Short mmCIF file of C-alpha atoms in Angstrom, two decimals:
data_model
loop_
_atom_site.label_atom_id
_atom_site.label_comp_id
_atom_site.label_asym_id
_atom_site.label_seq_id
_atom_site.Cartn_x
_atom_site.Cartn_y
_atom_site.Cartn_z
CA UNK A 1496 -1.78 2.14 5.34
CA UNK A 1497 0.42 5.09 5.20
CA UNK A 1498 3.81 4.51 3.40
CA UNK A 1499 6.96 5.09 5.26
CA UNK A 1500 7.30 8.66 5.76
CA UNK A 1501 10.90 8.64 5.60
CA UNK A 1502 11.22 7.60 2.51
CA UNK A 1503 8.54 9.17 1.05
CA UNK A 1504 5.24 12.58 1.74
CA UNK A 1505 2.67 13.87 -0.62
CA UNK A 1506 5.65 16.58 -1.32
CA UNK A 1507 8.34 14.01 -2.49
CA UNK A 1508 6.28 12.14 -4.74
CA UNK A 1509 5.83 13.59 -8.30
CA UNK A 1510 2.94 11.09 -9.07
CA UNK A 1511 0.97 12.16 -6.12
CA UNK A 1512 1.91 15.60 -6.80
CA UNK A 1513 0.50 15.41 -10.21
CA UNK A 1514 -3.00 13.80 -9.15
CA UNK A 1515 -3.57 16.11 -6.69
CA UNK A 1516 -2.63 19.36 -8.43
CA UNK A 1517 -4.80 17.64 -11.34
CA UNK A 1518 -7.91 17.59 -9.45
CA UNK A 1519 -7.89 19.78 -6.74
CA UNK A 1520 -4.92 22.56 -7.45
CA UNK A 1521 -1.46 23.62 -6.04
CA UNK A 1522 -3.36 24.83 -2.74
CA UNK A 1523 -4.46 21.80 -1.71
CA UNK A 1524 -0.99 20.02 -2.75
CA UNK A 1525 0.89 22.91 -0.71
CA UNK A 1526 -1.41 22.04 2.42
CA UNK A 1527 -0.52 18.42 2.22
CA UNK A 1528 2.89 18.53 0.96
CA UNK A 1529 4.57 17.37 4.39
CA UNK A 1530 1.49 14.76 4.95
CA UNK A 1531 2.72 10.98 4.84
CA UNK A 1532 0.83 9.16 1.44
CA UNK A 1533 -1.61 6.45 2.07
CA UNK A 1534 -1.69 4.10 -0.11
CA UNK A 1535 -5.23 3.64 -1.60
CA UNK A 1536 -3.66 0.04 -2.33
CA UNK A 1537 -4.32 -1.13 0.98
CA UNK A 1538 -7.83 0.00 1.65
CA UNK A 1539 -9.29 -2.13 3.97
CA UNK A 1540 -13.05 -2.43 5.89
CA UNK A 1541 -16.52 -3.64 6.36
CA UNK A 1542 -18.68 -4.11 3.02
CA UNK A 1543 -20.71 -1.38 3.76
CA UNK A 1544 -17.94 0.99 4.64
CA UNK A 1545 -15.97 -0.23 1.59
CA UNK A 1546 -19.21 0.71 -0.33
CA UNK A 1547 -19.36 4.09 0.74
CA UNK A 1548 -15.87 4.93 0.08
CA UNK A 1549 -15.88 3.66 -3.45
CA UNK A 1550 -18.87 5.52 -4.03
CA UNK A 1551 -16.84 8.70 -2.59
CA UNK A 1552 -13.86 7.94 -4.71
CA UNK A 1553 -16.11 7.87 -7.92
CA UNK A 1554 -17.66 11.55 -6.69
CA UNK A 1555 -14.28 12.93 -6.49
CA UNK A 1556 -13.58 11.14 -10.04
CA UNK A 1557 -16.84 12.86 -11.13
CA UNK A 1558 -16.40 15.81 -8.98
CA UNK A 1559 -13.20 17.06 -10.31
CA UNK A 1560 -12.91 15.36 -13.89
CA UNK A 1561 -9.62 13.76 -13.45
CA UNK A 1562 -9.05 10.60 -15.60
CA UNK A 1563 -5.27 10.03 -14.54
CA UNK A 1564 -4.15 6.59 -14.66
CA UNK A 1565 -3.08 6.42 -10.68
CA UNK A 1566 -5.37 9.22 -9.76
CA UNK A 1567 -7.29 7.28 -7.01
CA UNK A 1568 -4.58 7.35 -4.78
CA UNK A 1569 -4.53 11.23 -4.75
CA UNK A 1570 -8.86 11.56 -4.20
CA UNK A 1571 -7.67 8.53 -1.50
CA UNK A 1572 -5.25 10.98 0.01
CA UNK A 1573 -7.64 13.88 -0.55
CA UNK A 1574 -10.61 12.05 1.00
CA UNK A 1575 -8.68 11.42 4.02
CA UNK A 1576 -6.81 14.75 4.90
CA UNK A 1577 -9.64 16.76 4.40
CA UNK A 1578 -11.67 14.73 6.60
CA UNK A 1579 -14.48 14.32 4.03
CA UNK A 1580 -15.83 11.21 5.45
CA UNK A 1581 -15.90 12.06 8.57
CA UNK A 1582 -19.69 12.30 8.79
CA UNK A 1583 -20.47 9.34 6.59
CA UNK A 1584 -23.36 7.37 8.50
CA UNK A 1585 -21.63 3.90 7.47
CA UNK A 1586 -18.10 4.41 8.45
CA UNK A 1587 -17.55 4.07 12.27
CA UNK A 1588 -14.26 4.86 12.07
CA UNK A 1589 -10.93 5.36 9.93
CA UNK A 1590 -8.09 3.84 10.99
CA UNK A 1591 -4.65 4.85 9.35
CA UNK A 1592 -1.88 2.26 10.35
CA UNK A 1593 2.53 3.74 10.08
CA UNK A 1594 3.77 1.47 7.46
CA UNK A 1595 5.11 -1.41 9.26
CA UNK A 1596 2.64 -1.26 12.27
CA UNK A 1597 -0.26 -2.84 10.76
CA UNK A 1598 -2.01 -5.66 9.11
CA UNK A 1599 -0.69 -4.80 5.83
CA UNK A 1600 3.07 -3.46 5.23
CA UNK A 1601 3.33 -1.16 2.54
CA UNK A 1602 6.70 -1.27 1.11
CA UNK A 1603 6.50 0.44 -2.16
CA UNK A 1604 7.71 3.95 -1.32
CA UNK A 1605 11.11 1.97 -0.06
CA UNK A 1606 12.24 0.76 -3.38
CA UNK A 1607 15.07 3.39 -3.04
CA UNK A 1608 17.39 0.86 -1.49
CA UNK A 1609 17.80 -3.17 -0.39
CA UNK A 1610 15.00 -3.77 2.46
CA UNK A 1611 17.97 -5.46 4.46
CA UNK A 1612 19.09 -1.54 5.00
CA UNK A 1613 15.73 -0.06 6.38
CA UNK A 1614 15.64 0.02 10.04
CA UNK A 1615 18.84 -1.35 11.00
CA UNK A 1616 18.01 -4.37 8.95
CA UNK A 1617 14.58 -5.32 10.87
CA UNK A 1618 12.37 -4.94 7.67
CA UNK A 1619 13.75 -8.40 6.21
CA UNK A 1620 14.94 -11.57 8.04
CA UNK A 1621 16.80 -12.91 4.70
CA UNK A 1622 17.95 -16.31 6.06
CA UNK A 1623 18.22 -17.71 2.21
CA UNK A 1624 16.93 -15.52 -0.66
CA UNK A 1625 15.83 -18.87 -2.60
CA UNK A 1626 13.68 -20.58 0.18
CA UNK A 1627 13.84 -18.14 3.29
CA UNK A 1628 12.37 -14.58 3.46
CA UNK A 1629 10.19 -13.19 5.83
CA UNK A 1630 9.21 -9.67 5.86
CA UNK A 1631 8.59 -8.35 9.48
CA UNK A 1632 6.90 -5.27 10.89
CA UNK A 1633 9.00 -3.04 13.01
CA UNK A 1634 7.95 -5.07 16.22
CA UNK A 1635 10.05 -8.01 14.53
CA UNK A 1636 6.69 -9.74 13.94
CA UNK A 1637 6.33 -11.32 10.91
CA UNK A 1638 4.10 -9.11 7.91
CA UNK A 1639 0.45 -10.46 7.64
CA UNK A 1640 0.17 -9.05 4.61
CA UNK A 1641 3.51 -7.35 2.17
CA UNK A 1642 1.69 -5.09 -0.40
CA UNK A 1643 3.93 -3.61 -3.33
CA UNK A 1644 6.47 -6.54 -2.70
CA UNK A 1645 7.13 -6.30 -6.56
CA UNK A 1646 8.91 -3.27 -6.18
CA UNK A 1647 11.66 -5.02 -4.89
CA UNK A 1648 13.94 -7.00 -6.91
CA UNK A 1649 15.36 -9.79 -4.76
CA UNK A 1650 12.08 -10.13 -2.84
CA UNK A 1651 10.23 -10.34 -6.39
CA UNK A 1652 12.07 -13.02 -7.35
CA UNK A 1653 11.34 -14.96 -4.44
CA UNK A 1654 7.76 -15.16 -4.65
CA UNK A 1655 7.93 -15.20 -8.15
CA UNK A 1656 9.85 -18.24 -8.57
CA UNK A 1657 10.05 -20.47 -5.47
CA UNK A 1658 6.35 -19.23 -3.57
CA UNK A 1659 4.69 -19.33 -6.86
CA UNK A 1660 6.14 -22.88 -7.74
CA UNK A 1661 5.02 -23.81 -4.54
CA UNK A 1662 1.39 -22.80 -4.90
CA UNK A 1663 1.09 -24.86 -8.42
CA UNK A 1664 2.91 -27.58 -6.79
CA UNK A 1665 0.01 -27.46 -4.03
CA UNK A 1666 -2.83 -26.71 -6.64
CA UNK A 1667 -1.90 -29.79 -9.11
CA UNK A 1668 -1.23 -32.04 -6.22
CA UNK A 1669 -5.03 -31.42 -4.89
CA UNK A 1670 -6.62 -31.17 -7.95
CA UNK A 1671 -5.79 -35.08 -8.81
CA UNK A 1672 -7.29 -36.26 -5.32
#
């Protein structure tokens, strides 16, 4: 799941700068410098797929001795952009979803302001920040999945304190039936 593009590229973003020039050199951050980041957060697939990935993740680990905390996400980036997988038998496809158009919404790279303010407000319906928030995609749906929620202070609280309450609440009312 790509991050959002305006708030964020490869370029921008001195952590992905620094993984990428770590393993694989200023050329190869120069060529992907204007590329949107994909968040190797949000990897999603079928077993075997998955399997063949990780094992390509821990070649480019190998490959290029980088032992950066964080690094995955620039062999992620790496892996993708330079096609790499292309040919692997057990991967029928790659799929690469605009942050807010997918199953998962990516909203980590946003952290630079309230979610309220992205997209003329049609990020977050806010309707009570102590019992009421749904994050939508850009369609106005409502997010399957929110990944990098955390980032975000009033939306971090919410699931911290009323969500989480709510799961024990759940989980100690089951486990006495």
């Amino acid at each position: 799941i790509k991050e959002n593009a305006d708030a964020t590229r490869i370029g921008m973003s001195p952590k992905n700068r620094k993984w990428l020039t770590n393993a694989y050199g200023d050329v190869v951050v120069t060529a992907l410098e204007n590329k949107p980041t994909i968040c190797s957060g949000s990897t999603m697939g079928e077993q075997i797929a998955i399997e063949t990935y990780l094992r390509a993740m821990v070649a480019e680990s190998d490959e290029t001795g980088t032992k950066l905390m964080g690094a995955d996400q620039g062999f992620h980036n790496y892996l993708y952009y330079s096609n790499k997988l292309a040919a692997a038998e057990t991967i029928r496809s790659i799929s690469v979803y605009d942050q807010g158009r997918g199953t998962i919404n990516n909203l980590g790279a946003m952290r630079t302001a309230p979610l309220e303010s992205w997209g003329n407000g049609r990020l977050v319906d806010i309707k009570n920040t102590t019992s009421d928030i749904t994050v939508l995609n850009w369609d106005g749906t409502p997010s399957p999945v929110v990944h990098q929620f955390d980032r975000h202070q009033v939306l971090s609280a919410f699931v911290y304190k009323y969500i989480t309450a709510q799961f024990r609440e759940e989980y100690f009312k089951n486990k006495q039936h």
